PDB file of C-alpha atoms in Angstrom:
ATOM      1  CA  MET Z 496      -0.110   0.046   0.039  1.00 37.00           C
ATOM      2  CA  ASP Z 497       0.942   3.616  -0.604  1.00 35.00           C
ATOM      3  CA  LEU Z 498       2.453   5.492   2.384  1.00 32.00           C
ATOM      4  CA  CYS Z 499       1.107   8.594   3.455  1.00 38.00           C
ATOM      5  CA  PRO Z 500       2.189  10.467   6.608  1.00 33.00           C
ATOM      6  CA  ASN Z 501      -0.454  12.517   8.494  1.00 37.00           C
ATOM      7  CA  ARG Z 502      -1.525  13.618  11.951  1.00 34.00           C
ATOM      8  CA  ARG Z 503      -4.750  12.831  13.729  1.00 37.00           C
ATOM      9  CA  ASN Z 504      -6.519  15.633  15.461  1.00 37.00           C
ATOM     10  CA  LYS Z 505      -8.446  14.052  18.191  1.00 39.00           C
ATOM     11  CA  GLN Z 506      -8.775  15.072  21.954  1.00 36.00           C
ATOM     12  CA  ARG Z 507      -6.026  13.587  23.980  1.00 36.00           C
ATOM     13  CA  HIS Z 508      -6.789  10.447  26.289  1.00 41.00           C
ATOM     14  CA  ARG Z 509      -7.163  11.647  29.825  1.00 42.00           C
ATOM     15  CA  ALA Z 510      -4.169  11.069  31.887  1.00 38.00           C
ATOM     16  CA  GLY Z 511      -4.110   7.976  34.138  1.00 39.00           C
ATOM     17  CA  GLU Z 512      -7.049   6.316  32.325  1.00 51.00           C
ATOM     18  CA  SER Z 513      -5.864   2.768  31.637  1.00 63.00           C
ATOM     19  CA  VAL Z 514      -6.897   1.119  28.275  1.00 86.00           C
ATOM     20  CA  ARG Z 515      -6.819  -2.659  28.052  1.00 93.00           C
ATOM     21  CA  VAL Z 516      -8.587  -5.664  26.357  1.00 96.00           C
ATOM     22  CA  VAL Z 517     -11.889  -5.887  28.044  1.00 95.00           C
ATOM     23  CA  SER Z 518     -13.096  -9.619  27.285  1.00 96.00           C
ATOM     24  CA  GLY Z 519     -11.972 -12.572  25.157  1.00 96.00           C
ATOM     25  CA  SER Z 520      -8.887 -14.728  25.047  1.00 97.00           C
ATOM     26  CA  ALA Z 521      -6.717 -11.343  25.758  1.00 97.00           C
ATOM     27  CA  LYS Z 522      -8.894 -10.140  28.500  1.00 96.00           C
ATOM     28  CA  GLY Z 523      -6.965  -7.869  30.874  1.00 94.00           C
ATOM     29  CA  ARG Z 524      -4.142  -7.156  28.655  1.00 95.00           C
ATOM     30  CA  PRO Z 525      -2.830  -3.490  28.848  1.00 95.00           C
ATOM     31  CA  LEU Z 526      -2.762  -1.760  25.641  1.00 95.00           C
ATOM     32  CA  LYS Z 527      -0.093   1.214  24.929  1.00 93.00           C
ATOM     33  CA  SER Z 528      -1.368   4.585  23.980  1.00 91.00           C
ATOM     34  CA  VAL Z 529       0.223   6.415  21.073  1.00 90.00           C
ATOM     35  CA  PRO Z 530       3.005   8.531  22.605  1.00 86.00           C
ATOM     36  CA  GLY Z 531       3.049  12.286  22.096  1.00 73.00           C
ATOM     37  CA  SER Z 532      -0.226  12.254  19.873  1.00 55.00           C
ATOM     38  CA  GLY Z 533      -3.447  13.773  19.737  1.00 60.00           C
ATOM     39  CA  THR Z 534      -4.963  10.231  19.162  1.00 64.00           C
ATOM     40  CA  ARG Z 535      -7.877   9.425  21.594  1.00 65.00           C
ATOM     41  CA  PRO Z 536      -7.994   5.976  22.160  1.00 76.00           C
ATOM     42  CA  THR Z 537     -11.654   4.550  22.613  1.00 81.00           C
ATOM     43  CA  THR Z 538     -12.164   4.083  26.445  1.00 85.00           C
ATOM     44  CA  ASP Z 539     -13.039   0.522  27.997  1.00 88.00           C
ATOM     45  CA  LYS Z 540     -16.301   1.724  28.928  1.00 88.00           C
ATOM     46  CA  VAL Z 541     -17.282   2.619  25.326  1.00 89.00           C
ATOM     47  CA  LYS Z 542     -15.512  -0.504  23.925  1.00 92.00           C
ATOM     48  CA  GLU Z 543     -17.624  -2.640  26.197  1.00 92.00           C
ATOM     49  CA  ALA Z 544     -20.795  -0.771  25.029  1.00 91.00           C
ATOM     50  CA  VAL Z 545     -19.887  -1.156  21.392  1.00 94.00           C
ATOM     51  CA  PHE Z 546     -19.486  -4.897  21.768  1.00 96.00           C
ATOM     52  CA  SER Z 547     -22.712  -5.258  23.794  1.00 93.00           C
ATOM     53  CA  MET Z 548     -24.392  -3.500  20.854  1.00 94.00           C
ATOM     54  CA  ILE Z 549     -22.925  -5.543  17.868  1.00 95.00           C
ATOM     55  CA  GLY Z 550     -22.792  -8.749  19.788  1.00 90.00           C
ATOM     56  CA  PRO Z 551     -20.142  -9.631  22.469  1.00 93.00           C
ATOM     57  CA  TYR Z 552     -18.253 -12.591  20.684  1.00 96.00           C
ATOM     58  CA  PHE Z 553     -17.667 -13.736  17.245  1.00 97.00           C
ATOM     59  CA  GLU Z 554     -16.853 -17.127  15.383  1.00 96.00           C
ATOM     60  CA  GLY Z 555     -14.510 -16.146  12.719  1.00 97.00           C
ATOM     61  CA  GLY Z 556     -14.912 -13.202  10.257  1.00 97.00           C
ATOM     62  CA  THR Z 557     -12.781 -10.426   9.118  1.00 98.00           C
ATOM     63  CA  ALA Z 558     -12.515  -6.848  10.509  1.00 98.00           C
ATOM     64  CA  LEU Z 559     -11.186  -3.676   9.406  1.00 98.00           C
ATOM     65  CA  ASP Z 560      -9.944  -0.881  11.854  1.00 98.00           C
ATOM     66  CA  LEU Z 561      -9.572   2.087   9.257  1.00 96.00           C
ATOM     67  CA  PHE Z 562      -8.429   4.798  11.811  1.00 95.00           C
ATOM     68  CA  ALA Z 563      -6.637   2.347  13.916  1.00 95.00           C
ATOM     69  CA  GLY Z 564      -4.916   4.721  16.503  1.00 93.00           C
ATOM     70  CA  THR Z 565      -3.800   2.113  19.098  1.00 94.00           C
ATOM     71  CA  GLY Z 566      -5.502  -0.736  17.525  1.00 96.00           C
ATOM     72  CA  GLY Z 567      -7.880  -1.203  20.409  1.00 95.00           C
ATOM     73  CA  LEU Z 568     -11.038  -1.938  18.647  1.00 96.00           C
ATOM     74  CA  GLY Z 569      -9.475  -4.332  16.143  1.00 97.00           C
ATOM     75  CA  ILE Z 570      -7.524  -6.061  18.829  1.00 98.00           C
ATOM     76  CA  GLU Z 571     -10.675  -6.268  20.997  1.00 97.00           C
ATOM     77  CA  ALA Z 572     -12.592  -7.939  18.005  1.00 98.00           C
ATOM     78  CA  LEU Z 573      -9.706 -10.478  17.641  1.00 98.00           C
ATOM     79  CA  SER Z 574      -9.783 -11.259  21.380  1.00 98.00           C
ATOM     80  CA  ARG Z 575     -13.537 -12.031  21.128  1.00 98.00           C
ATOM     81  CA  GLY Z 576     -13.315 -14.319  18.249  1.00 98.00           C
ATOM     82  CA  MET Z 577     -12.804 -12.457  14.921  1.00 98.00           C
ATOM     83  CA  GLY Z 578     -10.505 -14.503  12.757  1.00 98.00           C
ATOM     84  CA  ARG Z 579      -8.470 -11.754  11.118  1.00 98.00           C
ATOM     85  CA  ALA Z 580      -8.204  -8.045  11.124  1.00 98.00           C
ATOM     86  CA  VAL Z 581      -6.630  -5.272   9.036  1.00 98.00           C
ATOM     87  CA  PHE Z 582      -5.468  -2.214  10.817  1.00 98.00           C
ATOM     88  CA  VAL Z 583      -4.896   1.121   8.835  1.00 98.00           C
ATOM     89  CA  ASP Z 584      -3.723   4.598  10.028  1.00 97.00           C
ATOM     90  CA  MET Z 585      -1.743   7.478   8.544  1.00 95.00           C
ATOM     91  CA  GLU Z 586       0.517   8.134  11.636  1.00 94.00           C
ATOM     92  CA  GLN Z 587       3.901   6.238  11.860  1.00 96.00           C
ATOM     93  CA  LYS Z 588       3.481   6.453  15.774  1.00 95.00           C
ATOM     94  CA  SER Z 589       0.057   4.721  15.458  1.00 95.00           C
ATOM     95  CA  ILE Z 590       1.329   2.092  13.220  1.00 97.00           C
ATOM     96  CA  ASP Z 591       4.218   1.321  15.686  1.00 97.00           C
ATOM     97  CA  THR Z 592       1.908   1.147  18.738  1.00 96.00           C
ATOM     98  CA  VAL Z 593      -0.530  -1.165  16.922  1.00 97.00           C
ATOM     99  CA  ARG Z 594       2.397  -3.553  16.042  1.00 98.00           C
ATOM    100  CA  SER Z 595       3.642  -3.388  19.796  1.00 97.00           C
ATOM    101  CA  ASN Z 596       0.075  -3.982  20.903  1.00 97.00           C
ATOM    102  CA  LEU Z 597      -0.495  -6.855  18.746  1.00 98.00           C
ATOM    103  CA  LYS Z 598       2.887  -8.443  19.865  1.00 97.00           C
ATOM    104  CA  ALA Z 599       1.752  -7.797  23.504  1.00 96.00           C
ATOM    105  CA  VAL Z 600      -1.316  -9.780  22.896  1.00 97.00           C
ATOM    106  CA  LYS Z 601       0.263 -12.534  20.604  1.00 97.00           C
ATOM    107  CA  MET Z 602      -2.065 -11.743  17.773  1.00 98.00           C
ATOM    108  CA  GLU Z 603       0.494 -10.695  14.900  1.00 97.00           C
ATOM    109  CA  GLU Z 604      -0.336 -13.632  12.870  1.00 97.00           C
ATOM    110  CA  GLN Z 605      -3.955 -12.688  12.627  1.00 98.00           C
ATOM    111  CA  ALA Z 606      -3.334  -9.147  11.510  1.00 98.00           C
ATOM    112  CA  GLU Z 607      -2.269  -6.975   8.887  1.00 97.00           C
ATOM    113  CA  VAL Z 608      -1.084  -3.428   9.366  1.00 98.00           C
ATOM    114  CA  TYR Z 609      -0.827  -0.469   6.858  1.00 97.00           C
ATOM    115  CA  ARG Z 610       0.133   3.022   7.037  1.00 97.00           C
ATOM    116  CA  ASN Z 611      -2.040   4.684   4.555  1.00 96.00           C
ATOM    117  CA  ASP Z 612      -4.670   7.535   3.948  1.00 93.00           C
ATOM    118  CA  ALA Z 613      -8.110   5.990   4.282  1.00 94.00           C
ATOM    119  CA  GLY Z 614      -9.255   6.588   0.855  1.00 94.00           C
ATOM    120  CA  ARG Z 615      -6.141   5.181  -0.773  1.00 96.00           C
ATOM    121  CA  ALA Z 616      -6.249   2.262   1.694  1.00 97.00           C
ATOM    122  CA  LEU Z 617      -9.765   1.571   0.513  1.00 97.00           C
ATOM    123  CA  SER Z 618      -8.581   1.592  -3.101  1.00 97.00           C
ATOM    124  CA  ALA Z 619      -5.767  -0.781  -2.399  1.00 97.00           C
ATOM    125  CA  LEU Z 620      -7.838  -3.199  -0.529  1.00 98.00           C
ATOM    126  CA  GLU Z 621     -10.354  -3.300  -3.534  1.00 98.00           C
ATOM    127  CA  LYS Z 622      -7.603  -4.283  -5.689  1.00 97.00           C
ATOM    128  CA  ARG Z 623      -6.672  -7.050  -3.297  1.00 96.00           C
ATOM    129  CA  GLY Z 624     -10.196  -8.295  -3.386  1.00 96.00           C
ATOM    130  CA  ARG Z 625     -10.833  -8.022   0.157  1.00 97.00           C
ATOM    131  CA  ALA Z 626     -14.087  -7.916   2.153  1.00 97.00           C
ATOM    132  CA  PHE Z 627     -15.075  -7.445   5.711  1.00 98.00           C
ATOM    133  CA  ASP Z 628     -17.740  -8.667   7.958  1.00 98.00           C
ATOM    134  CA  LEU Z 629     -17.158  -5.846  10.725  1.00 98.00           C
ATOM    135  CA  VAL Z 630     -15.679  -2.154  10.210  1.00 98.00           C
ATOM    136  CA  PHE Z 631     -14.596   0.231  12.765  1.00 97.00           C
ATOM    137  CA  LEU Z 632     -14.612   3.863  11.649  1.00 96.00           C
ATOM    138  CA  ASP Z 633     -13.370   6.313  14.212  1.00 90.00           C
ATOM    139  CA  PRO Z 634     -12.044   9.261  12.106  1.00 88.00           C
ATOM    140  CA  PRO Z 635     -10.649  12.580  13.809  1.00 85.00           C
ATOM    141  CA  TYR Z 636     -13.681  14.642  14.924  1.00 78.00           C
ATOM    142  CA  ARG Z 637     -12.771  17.463  12.606  1.00 79.00           C
ATOM    143  CA  LEU Z 638     -13.547  15.045   9.739  1.00 81.00           C
ATOM    144  CA  LYS Z 639     -17.233  14.492   8.878  1.00 89.00           C
ATOM    145  CA  HIS Z 640     -16.937  11.952   6.164  1.00 91.00           C
ATOM    146  CA  GLY Z 641     -17.852   8.667   7.793  1.00 93.00           C
ATOM    147  CA  ASP Z 642     -20.943   8.174   5.587  1.00 95.00           C
ATOM    148  CA  GLU Z 643     -18.849   8.974   2.555  1.00 95.00           C
ATOM    149  CA  LEU Z 644     -16.456   6.164   3.604  1.00 96.00           C
ATOM    150  CA  MET Z 645     -19.434   3.903   4.059  1.00 97.00           C
ATOM    151  CA  LEU Z 646     -20.336   4.545   0.505  1.00 97.00           C
ATOM    152  CA  ALA Z 647     -17.067   3.947  -0.903  1.00 97.00           C
ATOM    153  CA  MET Z 648     -16.775   0.746   0.708  1.00 98.00           C
ATOM    154  CA  ALA Z 649     -19.919  -0.450  -0.556  1.00 97.00           C
ATOM    155  CA  GLN Z 650     -19.227   0.682  -4.049  1.00 97.00           C
ATOM    156  CA  LYS Z 651     -15.827  -0.976  -4.171  1.00 97.00           C
ATOM    157  CA  GLY Z 652     -17.206  -4.137  -2.996  1.00 97.00           C
ATOM    158  CA  LEU Z 653     -15.402  -4.237   0.546  1.00 98.00           C
ATOM    159  CA  LEU Z 654     -18.370  -5.377   2.492  1.00 98.00           C
ATOM    160  CA  LYS Z 655     -19.920  -8.550   2.959  1.00 97.00           C
ATOM    161  CA  PRO Z 656     -23.666  -8.815   2.944  1.00 94.00           C
ATOM    162  CA  ASP Z 657     -24.939  -7.607   6.429  1.00 95.00           C
ATOM    163  CA  ALA Z 658     -21.583  -6.324   7.569  1.00 98.00           C
ATOM    164  CA  VAL Z 659     -21.796  -4.091  10.368  1.00 98.00           C
ATOM    165  CA  ILE Z 660     -20.099  -0.655  10.479  1.00 98.00           C
ATOM    166  CA  VAL Z 661     -19.243   0.835  13.956  1.00 97.00           C
ATOM    167  CA  LEU Z 662     -18.976   4.721  13.549  1.00 95.00           C
ATOM    168  CA  GLU Z 663     -17.511   6.598  16.419  1.00 93.00           C
ATOM    169  CA  HIS Z 664     -18.025  10.485  16.127  1.00 92.00           C
ATOM    170  CA  GLU Z 665     -18.563  13.697  17.957  1.00 91.00           C
ATOM    171  CA  SER Z 666     -21.775  13.805  19.752  1.00 91.00           C
ATOM    172  CA  GLY Z 667     -22.670  17.432  18.257  1.00 90.00           C
ATOM    173  CA  TYR Z 668     -22.768  15.932  14.760  1.00 91.00           C
ATOM    174  CA  VAL Z 669     -25.666  13.626  13.608  1.00 90.00           C
ATOM    175  CA  TYR Z 670     -25.281  11.238  10.702  1.00 93.00           C
ATOM    176  CA  PRO Z 671     -28.163  10.038   8.650  1.00 93.00           C
ATOM    177  CA  GLU Z 672     -30.328   7.373  10.260  1.00 93.00           C
ATOM    178  CA  ASP Z 673     -30.440   5.806   6.746  1.00 92.00           C
ATOM    179  CA  ILE Z 674     -27.376   5.926   4.393  1.00 94.00           C
ATOM    180  CA  PRO Z 675     -28.083   4.453   0.890  1.00 94.00           C
ATOM    181  CA  GLY Z 676     -27.188   0.796   1.320  1.00 96.00           C
ATOM    182  CA  PHE Z 677     -27.187   1.062   5.018  1.00 97.00           C
ATOM    183  CA  TYR Z 678     -29.370   1.565   8.134  1.00 96.00           C
ATOM    184  CA  ARG Z 679     -28.856   2.307  11.557  1.00 96.00           C
ATOM    185  CA  THR Z 680     -29.422  -0.388  14.131  1.00 96.00           C
ATOM    186  CA  ARG Z 681     -28.451   1.256  17.279  1.00 96.00           C
ATOM    187  CA  GLN Z 682     -26.993   4.554  18.498  1.00 95.00           C
ATOM    188  CA  ALA Z 683     -25.704   5.532  21.998  1.00 95.00           C
ATOM    189  CA  VAL Z 684     -24.256   8.774  23.523  1.00 94.00           C
ATOM    190  CA  TYR Z 685     -21.165   8.788  25.994  1.00 91.00           C
ATOM    191  CA  GLY Z 686     -20.516  12.320  26.614  1.00 90.00           C
ATOM    192  CA  GLU Z 687     -18.588  14.094  23.703  1.00 89.00           C
ATOM    193  CA  THR Z 688     -18.761  10.400  22.072  1.00 91.00           C
ATOM    194  CA  THR Z 689     -21.574   8.978  19.848  1.00 93.00           C
ATOM    195  CA  ILE Z 690     -21.528   5.291  18.702  1.00 95.00           C
ATOM    196  CA  SER Z 691     -23.571   4.854  15.632  1.00 96.00           C
ATOM    197  CA  ILE Z 692     -23.998   1.171  14.355  1.00 97.00           C
ATOM    198  CA  TYR Z 693     -25.101   0.648  10.899  1.00 97.00           C
ATOM    199  CA  GLN Z 694     -25.647  -2.546   9.011  1.00 97.00           C
ATOM    200  CA  TYR Z 695     -24.998  -3.055   5.291  1.00 98.00           C
ATOM    201  CA  GLU Z 696     -27.958  -4.272   2.942  1.00 92.00           C
ATOM    202  CA  ALA Z 697     -26.350  -5.809  -0.221  1.00 78.00           C
ATOM    203  CA  ALA Z 698     -28.293  -4.782  -3.330  1.00 71.00           C
ATOM    204  CA  PRO Z 699     -30.436  -7.872  -4.826  1.00 64.00           C
ATOM    205  CA  GLY Z 700     -28.199 -10.049  -6.849  1.00 60.00           C
ATOM    206  CA  GLU Z 701     -25.103  -8.157  -5.743  1.00 60.00           C
ATOM    207  CA  ALA Z 702     -22.370 -10.590  -5.582  1.00 49.00           C
ATOM    208  CA  ALA Z 703     -21.062 -11.190  -2.110  1.00 47.00           C
ATOM    209  CA  GLY Z 704     -17.607  -9.733  -1.125  1.00 48.00           C
ATOM    210  CA  SER Z 705     -16.652 -13.236   0.101  1.00 43.00           C
ATOM    211  CA  SER Z 706     -16.900 -14.645  -3.296  1.00 42.00           C
ATOM    212  CA  LYS Z 707     -14.364 -11.977  -4.376  1.00 47.00           C
ATOM    213  CA  GLU Z 708     -11.859 -13.080  -1.766  1.00 48.00           C
ATOM    214  CA  GLY Z 709     -12.259 -16.770  -2.732  1.00 41.00           C
ATOM    215  CA  LYS Z 710     -11.593 -15.731  -6.379  1.00 37.00           C
ATOM    216  CA  ASP Z 711      -8.238 -13.950  -5.545  1.00 39.00           C
ATOM    217  CA  GLU Z 712      -7.105 -16.592  -3.103  1.00 37.00           C
ATOM    218  CA  SER Z 713      -7.473 -19.292  -5.607  1.00 33.00           C
ATOM    219  CA  ALA Z 714      -5.692 -17.269  -8.298  1.00 33.00           C
ATOM    220  CA  ASN Z 715      -2.629 -17.108  -6.190  1.00 34.00           C
TER     221      ASN Z 715
END
């Protein structure tokens, strides 16, 4: 994937507030924060709420953590049974932190980590024939393009039928309840943070993303 440095613009994590894996095979393992960065890790309280809303445990599947930061959401999904996860972030410090956290929880073999701009990352994943069951979107709060990214993922065939999108955003900003191809199933507010859960509805007759992956793998 193309490399593209950038800085995230989010509120800093409150000093002294620990971040850890909440549940699953790596339960209780501490996770490092991104050093000297404005990255705001998702708190344990919000993580627990997210997985309570989307289903606490999984039996395989593939996740995408598109604005990975510390990698906490993708790692939590792996700990709770997701089979594989792809982590993407634009900041090198975040990429280093994700790799360190994956090593700490012994999940490197289940993960791919890329430094890239979100838009170009989606294009690169499309070329690789990838598709996802679960996507975490936690862009910097100054960016209000979560819906645009969802539409791009659908257009590029990156979502499996019934894929779940977890969109974390500033509480003062309201995303539509219905986005073409998606409908919001749950929403919860935690102070300045709002979690909006969307489900993807593949168009009738649309080829499942999983078949794309199968063709790609068989060709290698």
